[in-house]
Each structure stands twice: as structure tokens, then as C-alpha cells.
GROMACS .gro file of C-alpha atoms in nm:
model
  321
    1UNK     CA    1  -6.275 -10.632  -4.019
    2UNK     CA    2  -6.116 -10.463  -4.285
    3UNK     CA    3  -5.985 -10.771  -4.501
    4UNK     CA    4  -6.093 -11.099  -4.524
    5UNK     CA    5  -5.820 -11.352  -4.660
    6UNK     CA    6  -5.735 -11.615  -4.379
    7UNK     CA    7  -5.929 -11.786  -4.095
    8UNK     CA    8  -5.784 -11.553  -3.827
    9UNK     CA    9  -5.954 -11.219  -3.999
   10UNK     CA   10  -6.299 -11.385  -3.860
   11UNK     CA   11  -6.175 -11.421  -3.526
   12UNK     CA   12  -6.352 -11.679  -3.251
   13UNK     CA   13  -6.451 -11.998  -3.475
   14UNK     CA   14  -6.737 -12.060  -3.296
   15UNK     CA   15  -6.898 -11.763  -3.283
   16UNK     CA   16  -6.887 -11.728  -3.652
   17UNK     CA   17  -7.018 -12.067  -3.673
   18UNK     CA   18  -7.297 -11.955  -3.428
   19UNK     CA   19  -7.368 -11.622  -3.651
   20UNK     CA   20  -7.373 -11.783  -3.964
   21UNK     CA   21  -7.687 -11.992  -3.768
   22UNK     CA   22  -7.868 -11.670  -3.734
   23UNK     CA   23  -7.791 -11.516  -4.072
   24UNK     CA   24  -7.905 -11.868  -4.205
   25UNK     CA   25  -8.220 -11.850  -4.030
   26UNK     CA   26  -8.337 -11.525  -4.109
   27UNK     CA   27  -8.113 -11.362  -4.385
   28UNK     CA   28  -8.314 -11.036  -4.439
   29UNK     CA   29  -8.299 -10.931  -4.037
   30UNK     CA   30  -7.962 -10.720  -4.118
   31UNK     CA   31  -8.087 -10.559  -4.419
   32UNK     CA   32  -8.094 -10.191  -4.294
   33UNK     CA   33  -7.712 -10.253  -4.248
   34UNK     CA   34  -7.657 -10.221  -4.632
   35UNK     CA   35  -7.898  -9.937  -4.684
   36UNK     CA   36  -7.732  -9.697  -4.926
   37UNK     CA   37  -7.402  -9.896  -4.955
   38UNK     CA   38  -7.280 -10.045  -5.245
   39UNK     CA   39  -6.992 -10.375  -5.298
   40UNK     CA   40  -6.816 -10.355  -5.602
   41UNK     CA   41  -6.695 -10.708  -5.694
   42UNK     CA   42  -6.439 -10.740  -5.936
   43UNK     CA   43  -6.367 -11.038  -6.146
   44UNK     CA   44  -6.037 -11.140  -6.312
   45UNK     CA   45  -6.156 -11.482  -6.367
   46UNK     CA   46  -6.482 -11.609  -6.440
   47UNK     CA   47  -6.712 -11.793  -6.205
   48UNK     CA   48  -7.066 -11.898  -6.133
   49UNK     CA   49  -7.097 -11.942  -5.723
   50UNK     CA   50  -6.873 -11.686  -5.650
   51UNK     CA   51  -7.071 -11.460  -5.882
   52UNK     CA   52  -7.399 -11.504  -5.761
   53UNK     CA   53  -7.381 -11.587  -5.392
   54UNK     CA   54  -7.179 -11.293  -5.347
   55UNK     CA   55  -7.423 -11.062  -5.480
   56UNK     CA   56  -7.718 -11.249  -5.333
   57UNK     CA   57  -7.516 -11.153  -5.004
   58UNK     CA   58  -7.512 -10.856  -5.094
   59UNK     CA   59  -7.923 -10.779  -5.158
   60UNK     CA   60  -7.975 -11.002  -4.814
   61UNK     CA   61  -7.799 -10.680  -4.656
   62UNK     CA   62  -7.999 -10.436  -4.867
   63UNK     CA   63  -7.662 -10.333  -5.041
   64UNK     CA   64  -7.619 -10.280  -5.416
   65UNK     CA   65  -7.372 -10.494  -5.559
   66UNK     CA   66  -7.194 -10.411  -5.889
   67UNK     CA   67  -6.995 -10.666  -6.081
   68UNK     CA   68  -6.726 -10.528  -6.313
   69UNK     CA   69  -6.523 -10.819  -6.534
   70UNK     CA   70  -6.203 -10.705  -6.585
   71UNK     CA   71  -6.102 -10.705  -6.999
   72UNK     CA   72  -6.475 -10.715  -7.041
   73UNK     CA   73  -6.648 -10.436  -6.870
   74UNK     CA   74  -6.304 -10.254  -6.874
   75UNK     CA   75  -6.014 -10.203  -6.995
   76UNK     CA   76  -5.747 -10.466  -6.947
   77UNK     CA   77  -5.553 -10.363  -6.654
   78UNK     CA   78  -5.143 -10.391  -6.613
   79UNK     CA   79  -5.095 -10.536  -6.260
   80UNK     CA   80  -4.717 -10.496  -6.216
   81UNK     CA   81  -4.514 -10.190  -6.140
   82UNK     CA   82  -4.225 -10.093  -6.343
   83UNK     CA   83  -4.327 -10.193  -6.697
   84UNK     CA   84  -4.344  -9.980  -7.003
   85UNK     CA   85  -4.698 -10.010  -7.072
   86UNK     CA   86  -4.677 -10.023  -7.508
   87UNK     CA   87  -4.886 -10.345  -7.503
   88UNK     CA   88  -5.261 -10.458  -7.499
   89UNK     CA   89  -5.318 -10.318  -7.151
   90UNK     CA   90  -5.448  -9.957  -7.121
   91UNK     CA   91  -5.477  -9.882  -6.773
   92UNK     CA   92  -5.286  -9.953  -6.448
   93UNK     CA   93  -5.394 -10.110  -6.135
   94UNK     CA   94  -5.236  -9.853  -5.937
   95UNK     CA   95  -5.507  -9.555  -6.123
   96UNK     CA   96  -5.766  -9.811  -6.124
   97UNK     CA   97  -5.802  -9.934  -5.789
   98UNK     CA   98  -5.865  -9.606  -5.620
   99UNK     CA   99  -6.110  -9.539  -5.885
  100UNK     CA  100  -6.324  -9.823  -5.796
  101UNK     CA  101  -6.272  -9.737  -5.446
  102UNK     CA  102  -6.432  -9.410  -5.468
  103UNK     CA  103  -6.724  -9.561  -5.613
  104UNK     CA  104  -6.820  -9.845  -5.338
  105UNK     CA  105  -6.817  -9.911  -4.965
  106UNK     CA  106  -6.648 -10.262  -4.960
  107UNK     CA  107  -6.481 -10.449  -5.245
  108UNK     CA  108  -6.480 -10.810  -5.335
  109UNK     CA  109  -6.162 -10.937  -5.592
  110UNK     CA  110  -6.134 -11.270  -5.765
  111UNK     CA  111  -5.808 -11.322  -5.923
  112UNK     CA  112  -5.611 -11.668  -5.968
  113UNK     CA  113  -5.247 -11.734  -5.952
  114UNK     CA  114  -5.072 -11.719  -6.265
  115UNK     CA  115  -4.898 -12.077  -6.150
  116UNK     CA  116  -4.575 -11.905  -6.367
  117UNK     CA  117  -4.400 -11.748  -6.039
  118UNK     CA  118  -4.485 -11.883  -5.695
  119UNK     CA  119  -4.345 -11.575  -5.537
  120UNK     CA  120  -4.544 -11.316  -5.741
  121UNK     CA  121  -4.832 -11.526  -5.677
  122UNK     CA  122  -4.771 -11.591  -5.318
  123UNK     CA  123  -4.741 -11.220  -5.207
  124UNK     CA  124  -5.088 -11.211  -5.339
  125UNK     CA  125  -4.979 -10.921  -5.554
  126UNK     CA  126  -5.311 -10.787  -5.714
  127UNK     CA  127  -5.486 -10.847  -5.422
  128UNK     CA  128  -5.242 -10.623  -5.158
  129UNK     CA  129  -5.261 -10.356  -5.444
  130UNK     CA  130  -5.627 -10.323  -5.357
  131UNK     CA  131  -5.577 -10.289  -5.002
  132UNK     CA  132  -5.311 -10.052  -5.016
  133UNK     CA  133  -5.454  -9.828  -5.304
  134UNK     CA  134  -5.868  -9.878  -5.220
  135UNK     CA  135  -5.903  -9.753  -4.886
  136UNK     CA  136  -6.187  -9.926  -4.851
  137UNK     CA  137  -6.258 -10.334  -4.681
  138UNK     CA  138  -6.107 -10.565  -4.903
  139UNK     CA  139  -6.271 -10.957  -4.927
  140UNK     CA  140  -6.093 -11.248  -5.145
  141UNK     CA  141  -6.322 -11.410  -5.338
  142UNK     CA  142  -6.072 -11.601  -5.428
  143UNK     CA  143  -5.733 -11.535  -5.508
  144UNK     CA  144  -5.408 -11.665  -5.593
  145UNK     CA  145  -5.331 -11.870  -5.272
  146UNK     CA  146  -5.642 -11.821  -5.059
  147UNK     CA  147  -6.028 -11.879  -5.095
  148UNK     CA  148  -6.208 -11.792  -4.737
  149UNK     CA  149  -6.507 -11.761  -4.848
  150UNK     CA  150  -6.548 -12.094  -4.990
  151UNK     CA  151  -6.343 -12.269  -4.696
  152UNK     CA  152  -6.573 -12.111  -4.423
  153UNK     CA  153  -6.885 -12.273  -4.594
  154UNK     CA  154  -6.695 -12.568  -4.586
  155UNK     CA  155  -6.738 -12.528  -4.208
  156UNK     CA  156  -7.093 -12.414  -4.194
  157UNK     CA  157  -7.169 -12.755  -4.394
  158UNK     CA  158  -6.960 -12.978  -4.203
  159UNK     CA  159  -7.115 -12.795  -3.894
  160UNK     CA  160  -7.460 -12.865  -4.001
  161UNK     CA  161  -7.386 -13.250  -4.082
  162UNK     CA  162  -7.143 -13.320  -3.845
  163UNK     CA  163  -7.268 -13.701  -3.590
  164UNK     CA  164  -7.008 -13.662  -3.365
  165UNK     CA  165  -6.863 -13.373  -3.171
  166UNK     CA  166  -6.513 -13.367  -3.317
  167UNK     CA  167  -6.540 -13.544  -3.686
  168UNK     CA  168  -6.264 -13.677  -3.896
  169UNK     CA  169  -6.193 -13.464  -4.191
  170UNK     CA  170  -5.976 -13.596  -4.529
  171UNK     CA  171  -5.893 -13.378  -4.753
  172UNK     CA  172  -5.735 -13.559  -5.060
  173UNK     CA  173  -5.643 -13.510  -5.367
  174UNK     CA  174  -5.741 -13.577  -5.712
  175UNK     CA  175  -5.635 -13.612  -6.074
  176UNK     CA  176  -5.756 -13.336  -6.336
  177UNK     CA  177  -5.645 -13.257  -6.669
  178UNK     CA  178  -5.543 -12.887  -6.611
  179UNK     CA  179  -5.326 -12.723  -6.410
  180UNK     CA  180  -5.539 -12.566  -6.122
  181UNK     CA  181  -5.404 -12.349  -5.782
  182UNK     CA  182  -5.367 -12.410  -5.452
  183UNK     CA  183  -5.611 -12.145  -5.299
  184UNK     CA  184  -5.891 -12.389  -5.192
  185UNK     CA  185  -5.716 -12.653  -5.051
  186UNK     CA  186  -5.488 -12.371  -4.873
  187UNK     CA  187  -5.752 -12.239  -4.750
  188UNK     CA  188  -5.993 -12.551  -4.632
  189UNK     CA  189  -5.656 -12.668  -4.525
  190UNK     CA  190  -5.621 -12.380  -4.243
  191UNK     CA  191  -6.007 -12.311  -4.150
  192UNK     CA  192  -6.009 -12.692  -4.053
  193UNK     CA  193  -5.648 -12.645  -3.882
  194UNK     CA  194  -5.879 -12.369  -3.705
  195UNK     CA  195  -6.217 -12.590  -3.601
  196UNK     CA  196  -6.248 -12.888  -3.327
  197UNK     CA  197  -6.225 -13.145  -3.593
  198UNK     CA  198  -5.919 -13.432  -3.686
  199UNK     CA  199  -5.800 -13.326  -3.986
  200UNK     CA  200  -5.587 -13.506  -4.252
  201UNK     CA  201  -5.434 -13.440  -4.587
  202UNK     CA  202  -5.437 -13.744  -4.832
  203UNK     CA  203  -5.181 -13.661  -5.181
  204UNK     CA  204  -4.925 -13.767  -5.398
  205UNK     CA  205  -4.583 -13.713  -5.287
  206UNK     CA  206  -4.488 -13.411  -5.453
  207UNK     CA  207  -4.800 -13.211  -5.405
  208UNK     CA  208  -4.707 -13.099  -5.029
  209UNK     CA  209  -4.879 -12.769  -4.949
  210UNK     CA  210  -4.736 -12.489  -4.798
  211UNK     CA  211  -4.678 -12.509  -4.427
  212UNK     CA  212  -4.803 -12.200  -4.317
  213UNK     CA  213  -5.142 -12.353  -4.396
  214UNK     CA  214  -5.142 -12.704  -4.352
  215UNK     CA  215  -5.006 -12.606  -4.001
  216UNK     CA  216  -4.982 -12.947  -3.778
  217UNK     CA  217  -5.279 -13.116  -3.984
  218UNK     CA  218  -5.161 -13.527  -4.017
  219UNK     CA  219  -5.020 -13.577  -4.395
  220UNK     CA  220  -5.068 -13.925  -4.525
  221UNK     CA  221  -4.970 -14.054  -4.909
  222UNK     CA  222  -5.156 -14.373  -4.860
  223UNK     CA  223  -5.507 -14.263  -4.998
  224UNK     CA  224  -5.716 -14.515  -4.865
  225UNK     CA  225  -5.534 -14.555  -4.520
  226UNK     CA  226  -5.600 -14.161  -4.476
  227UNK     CA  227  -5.955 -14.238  -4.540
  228UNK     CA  228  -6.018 -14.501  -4.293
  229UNK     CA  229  -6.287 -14.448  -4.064
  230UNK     CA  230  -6.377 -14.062  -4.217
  231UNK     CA  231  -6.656 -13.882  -4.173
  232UNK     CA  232  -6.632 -13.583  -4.432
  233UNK     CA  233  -6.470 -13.640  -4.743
  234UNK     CA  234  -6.327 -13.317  -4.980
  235UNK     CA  235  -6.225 -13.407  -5.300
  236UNK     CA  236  -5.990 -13.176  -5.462
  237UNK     CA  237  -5.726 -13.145  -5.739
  238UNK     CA  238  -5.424 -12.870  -5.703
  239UNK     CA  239  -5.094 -12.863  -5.919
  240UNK     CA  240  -4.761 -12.888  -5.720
  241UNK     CA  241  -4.702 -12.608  -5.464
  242UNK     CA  242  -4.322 -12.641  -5.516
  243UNK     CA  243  -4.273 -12.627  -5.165
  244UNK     CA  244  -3.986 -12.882  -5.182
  245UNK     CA  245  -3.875 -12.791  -5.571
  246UNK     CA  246  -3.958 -12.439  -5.677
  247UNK     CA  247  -3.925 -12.484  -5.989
  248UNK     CA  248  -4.223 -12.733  -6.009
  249UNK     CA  249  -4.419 -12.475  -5.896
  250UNK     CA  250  -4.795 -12.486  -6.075
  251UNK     CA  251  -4.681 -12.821  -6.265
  252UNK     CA  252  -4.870 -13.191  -6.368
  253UNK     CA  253  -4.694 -13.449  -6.142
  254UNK     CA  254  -4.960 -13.692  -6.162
  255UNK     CA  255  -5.299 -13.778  -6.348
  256UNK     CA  256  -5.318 -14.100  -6.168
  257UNK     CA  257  -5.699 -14.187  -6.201
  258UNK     CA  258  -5.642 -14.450  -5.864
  259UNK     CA  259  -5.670 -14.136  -5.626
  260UNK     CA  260  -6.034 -14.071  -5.784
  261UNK     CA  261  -6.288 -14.107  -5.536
  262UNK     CA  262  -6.519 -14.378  -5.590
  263UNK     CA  263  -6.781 -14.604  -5.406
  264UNK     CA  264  -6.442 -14.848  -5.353
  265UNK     CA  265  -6.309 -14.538  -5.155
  266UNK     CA  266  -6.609 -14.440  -4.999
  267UNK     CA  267  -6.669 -14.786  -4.852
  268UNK     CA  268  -6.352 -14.751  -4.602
  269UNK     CA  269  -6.464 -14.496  -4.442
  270UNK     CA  270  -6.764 -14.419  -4.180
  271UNK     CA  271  -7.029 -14.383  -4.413
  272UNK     CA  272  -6.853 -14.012  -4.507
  273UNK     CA  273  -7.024 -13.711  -4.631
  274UNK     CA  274  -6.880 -13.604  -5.014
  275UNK     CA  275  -6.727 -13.234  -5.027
  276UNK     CA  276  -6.643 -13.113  -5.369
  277UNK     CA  277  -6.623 -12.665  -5.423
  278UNK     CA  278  -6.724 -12.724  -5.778
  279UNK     CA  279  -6.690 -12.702  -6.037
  280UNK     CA  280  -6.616 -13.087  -6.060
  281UNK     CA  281  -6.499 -13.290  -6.298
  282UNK     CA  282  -6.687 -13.589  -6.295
  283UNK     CA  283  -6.581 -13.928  -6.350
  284UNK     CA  284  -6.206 -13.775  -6.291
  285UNK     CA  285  -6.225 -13.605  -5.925
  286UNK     CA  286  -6.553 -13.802  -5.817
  287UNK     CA  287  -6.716 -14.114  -5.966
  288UNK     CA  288  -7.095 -14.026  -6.064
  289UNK     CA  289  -7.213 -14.261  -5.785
  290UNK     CA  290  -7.034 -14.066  -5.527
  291UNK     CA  291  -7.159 -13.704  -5.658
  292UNK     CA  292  -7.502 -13.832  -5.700
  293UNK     CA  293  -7.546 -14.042  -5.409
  294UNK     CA  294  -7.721 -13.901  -5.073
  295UNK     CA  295  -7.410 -13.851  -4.836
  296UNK     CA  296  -7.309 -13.564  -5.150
  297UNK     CA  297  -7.287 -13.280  -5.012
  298UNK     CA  298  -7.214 -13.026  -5.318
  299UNK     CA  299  -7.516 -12.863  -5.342
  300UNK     CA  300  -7.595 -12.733  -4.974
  301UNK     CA  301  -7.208 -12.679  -4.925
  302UNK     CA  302  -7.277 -12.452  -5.233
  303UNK     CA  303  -7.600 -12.261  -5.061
  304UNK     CA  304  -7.382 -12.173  -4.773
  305UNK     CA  305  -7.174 -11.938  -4.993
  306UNK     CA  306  -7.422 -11.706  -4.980
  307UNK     CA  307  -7.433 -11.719  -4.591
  308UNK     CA  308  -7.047 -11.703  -4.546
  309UNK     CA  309  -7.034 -11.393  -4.787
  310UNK     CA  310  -7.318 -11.249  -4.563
  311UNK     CA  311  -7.134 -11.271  -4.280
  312UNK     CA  312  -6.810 -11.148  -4.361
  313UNK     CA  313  -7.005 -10.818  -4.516
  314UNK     CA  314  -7.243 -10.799  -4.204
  315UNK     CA  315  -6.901 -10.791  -4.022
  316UNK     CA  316  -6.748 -10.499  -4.206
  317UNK     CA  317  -7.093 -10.335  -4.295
  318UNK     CA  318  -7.146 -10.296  -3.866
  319UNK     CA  319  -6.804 -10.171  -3.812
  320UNK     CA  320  -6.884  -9.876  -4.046
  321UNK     CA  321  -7.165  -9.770  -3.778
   0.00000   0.00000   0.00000
């Protein structure tokens, strides 16, 4: 596995449900996999789970993780071809990339979408300039229209809590104050496209994702009929896609507090599990109630980063053998 963006780079579903078990269960058994190898994970963006699960991954495997913040621990780096660099950024991508390369085994890149220019953002543009210019594995820890890591803990949680062999899954949206991408619901939208589960996709009219995700999962604008009869609830706020309207693209279209998920939502459905990637805005995505009551699932759907990011590096750490 040399990249890790979409559902398909892990290959059979199951069996990376069934490995993720066995890392689970005994996380240090792979550890002379990473001997001598180092993961260099690179941060455009801040972040806390991403952060840490990826280098407790990384020490699980007996690899040495360094984390370089880009602007902080380096100079800030111009991303896009053709300019005349007389501005605030001192080095290019295209010198800095192979650089970094030459220092690590595998790399790790977290970099959001701009939400300015849906096709910039959409031909993941920073993150194909470190798979061209690296030559070394490349994983997304988030980018600007995908998130695997987080989506395939998504799985490994609703694997682990699933009562019934093929569970209904809603994914709907939520209001938030800020402007936030598409890359998590993109991406739980196509790992659960991927699984034995019924999926459907609960959102203002407006907000339609792209296709090449969402794939044949059941769309439905009527919140509360979409959650009738769930068993796994994700909560989660995106700005419009601009699938229909381009020029929409990473806009406000609604704030409307109704679609907030609360114990009145909750109580429609079959006594659901609550999914939230946090960070969460509480009392605006999720009613306290919700996020604190015992069918939340935030914090062990946040331990199973670690295991997803172990897997995907076990992956590319045993094809290096």
C-alpha cells in the first residue's frame, strides 16, 4: 500500500475489520516491523487526535515518529507552481517534499481545503505533490476532501457496537458557526458505502455531497424521517460542496439549530449509538444530553484512531520487507 486516501487503498473490508481486532488486542506484537524506521507527519493545520494517535501508532510499531508544523517548525511553504515567490513564503513544496522524503520511511500530511476553489481543492493538490515528489508511502491524515483514517475508526466502532448484523447508519448534518470541509463526511460517506450496513445521508437541500462518494447511499432532507428506526447516529457539520452551484462552493447555507441532535431526535430512532469525530461543538452539533449520555460514542470512536493509523502503517511497514 503505497497511499492511503480512499476505502479501496485498504482493500477487503472485512479483513481490515478483522486485523484491526488483532492490532486492538495486542498492539505491541508488530513492533519489530518499525525497528529503525521513522514517519514523518506533517501538519498544515492543527489538531489534537490526529496528532497523537498517529504517533502513538507509530511507537506501537517501534517506529520513530517526527512531527514537523508547517510555518512553525519551518518555513512557510508556497504550494502552487508558477508563482513568483516575493511574498511571506520562503520555500517551495516542490524542494521541500523530497527533502522530507529523504529523511523518513512513510509520511503522514494533514492539510484542509482552502473552501476558496473547489477544483484546486478537489485534485487534492498538496497532497499529490507529496506523492509525486516523496517517493516514499503517502497517508492522509486528513486532507482537503478525504479523512480515511478517521472514517475507518468509524467502522472499527460501529463494528464493535453493532446488535444486528447489517445496522442502519444516518449520517446527518448539523449547524456550526464556521465554515468547515467536506473531508469527513466524504469520507465516512464512502467507507460506509463500502461495509454491510444501510446507510443514509440526512441534510439540508443544498449541502449534497459529491457523488463519487456518497455513491448509491439513500439521501433524505427530512431529518427526523432519515432517523427513524437508526442504530448509529454521526453528527456532522460541512459547508456546501457546490455540487449543484459551484460557486457556493465552501459557503453558510444554513445555521438552522432544528437539525441539532437532541434527546427529541434521539428518541425516533432504535435506541442509536451517538458518533461525533470531534472536535464538537456542543449545544450546536449535539445537545449535552446526547454527548454525555451512555449510547455516546465519542470517546472509544476516538481510541480507535490509534488502531486504524496502526494498521494502515503495519500495511505499508510489511510491504517494505
Amino acid at each position: 500500500m503505497k497511499t492511503f486516501f480512499h476505502a479501496s487503498d485498504i482493500g477487503n473490508i472485512a479483513k481490515a475489520i478483522e486485523e484491526a481486532k488483532q492490532v486492538k488486542a495486542d498492539p505491541f506484537a508488530w513492533k519489530s516491523l518499525g525497528t529503525n524506521k521513522t514517519i514523518m507527519i506533517v501538519f498544515f493545520n492543527s489538531s489534537l487526535r490526529t496528532r497523537l494517535s498517529t504517533q502513538k501508532a507509530a511507537l506501537n510499531l517501534g517506529m520513530s515518529p517526527i512531527v514537523l508544523n508547517i510555518g512553525q517548525d519551518s518555513w512557510k511553504l508556497e504550494t502552487e507552481l508558477g508563482v513568483v515567490m516575493d511574498s511571506d513564503k520562503s520555500e517551495h513544496l516542490r524542494e521541500a517534499i523530497p527533502v522530507i522524503g529523504s529523511y523518513c520511511d512513510i509520511i503522514g500530511v494533514r492539510s484542509f481545503s482552502g473552501l476558496k476553489d473547489r477544483e484546486y481543492d478537489y485534485n487534492e493538490t498538496i497532497l499529490r505533490q507529496f506523492i509525486e515528489y516523496s517517493g516514499k508511502p503517502v497517508i492522509s491524515l486528513e486532507s482537503a476532501t478525504v479523512h480515511p483514517c478517521q472514517a475507518f475508526a468509524d467502522l472499527i466502532t460501529i463494528e464493535e457496537h453493532k446488535k444486528t448484523a447489517r445496522p442502519k447508519v444516518v449520517m446527518t448534518w448539523a449547524p456550526h458557526p464556521k465554515a468547515l470541509p467536506q473531508a469527513v463526511p466524504n469520507s465516512f460517506a464512502e467507507w460506509m458505502n463500502a461495509a454491510d450496513v444501510d446507510f443514509v445521508i440526512t441534510h439540508p437541500e443544498g449541502y449534497e455531497l459529491d457523488p463519487r462518494f456518497t455513491g448509491n447511499a439513500q439521501i433524505e432532507y427530512n431529518q427526523m424521517k432519515a432517523l427513524e428506526g437508526a442504530d448509529f447516529v454521526y453528527a456532522k457539520n460541512w459547508s456546501c460542496p457546490g455540487v449543484k452551484d459551484p460557486s457556493k462552493y465552501g459557503s453558510i447555507l444554513s445555521k438552522d439549530m432544528g437539525w441539532t441532535v437532541d434527546a427529541a431526535h434521539m428518541a425516533v430512532t432504535n435506541n442509536a449509538f451517538f458518533m461525533h469525530c470531534l472536535p464538537v461543538r456542543r449545544n450546536m452539533i449535539v445537545s449535552d444530553e446526547v454527548i454525555d449520555s451512555p449510547q455516546s460514542l465519542v470517546i472509544p470512536e476516538a481510541a480507535n484512531r490509534v488502531v486504524s493509523a496502526q494498521v494502515v502503517m503495519k500495511r505499508m511497514l510489511e510491504e517494505m520487507l
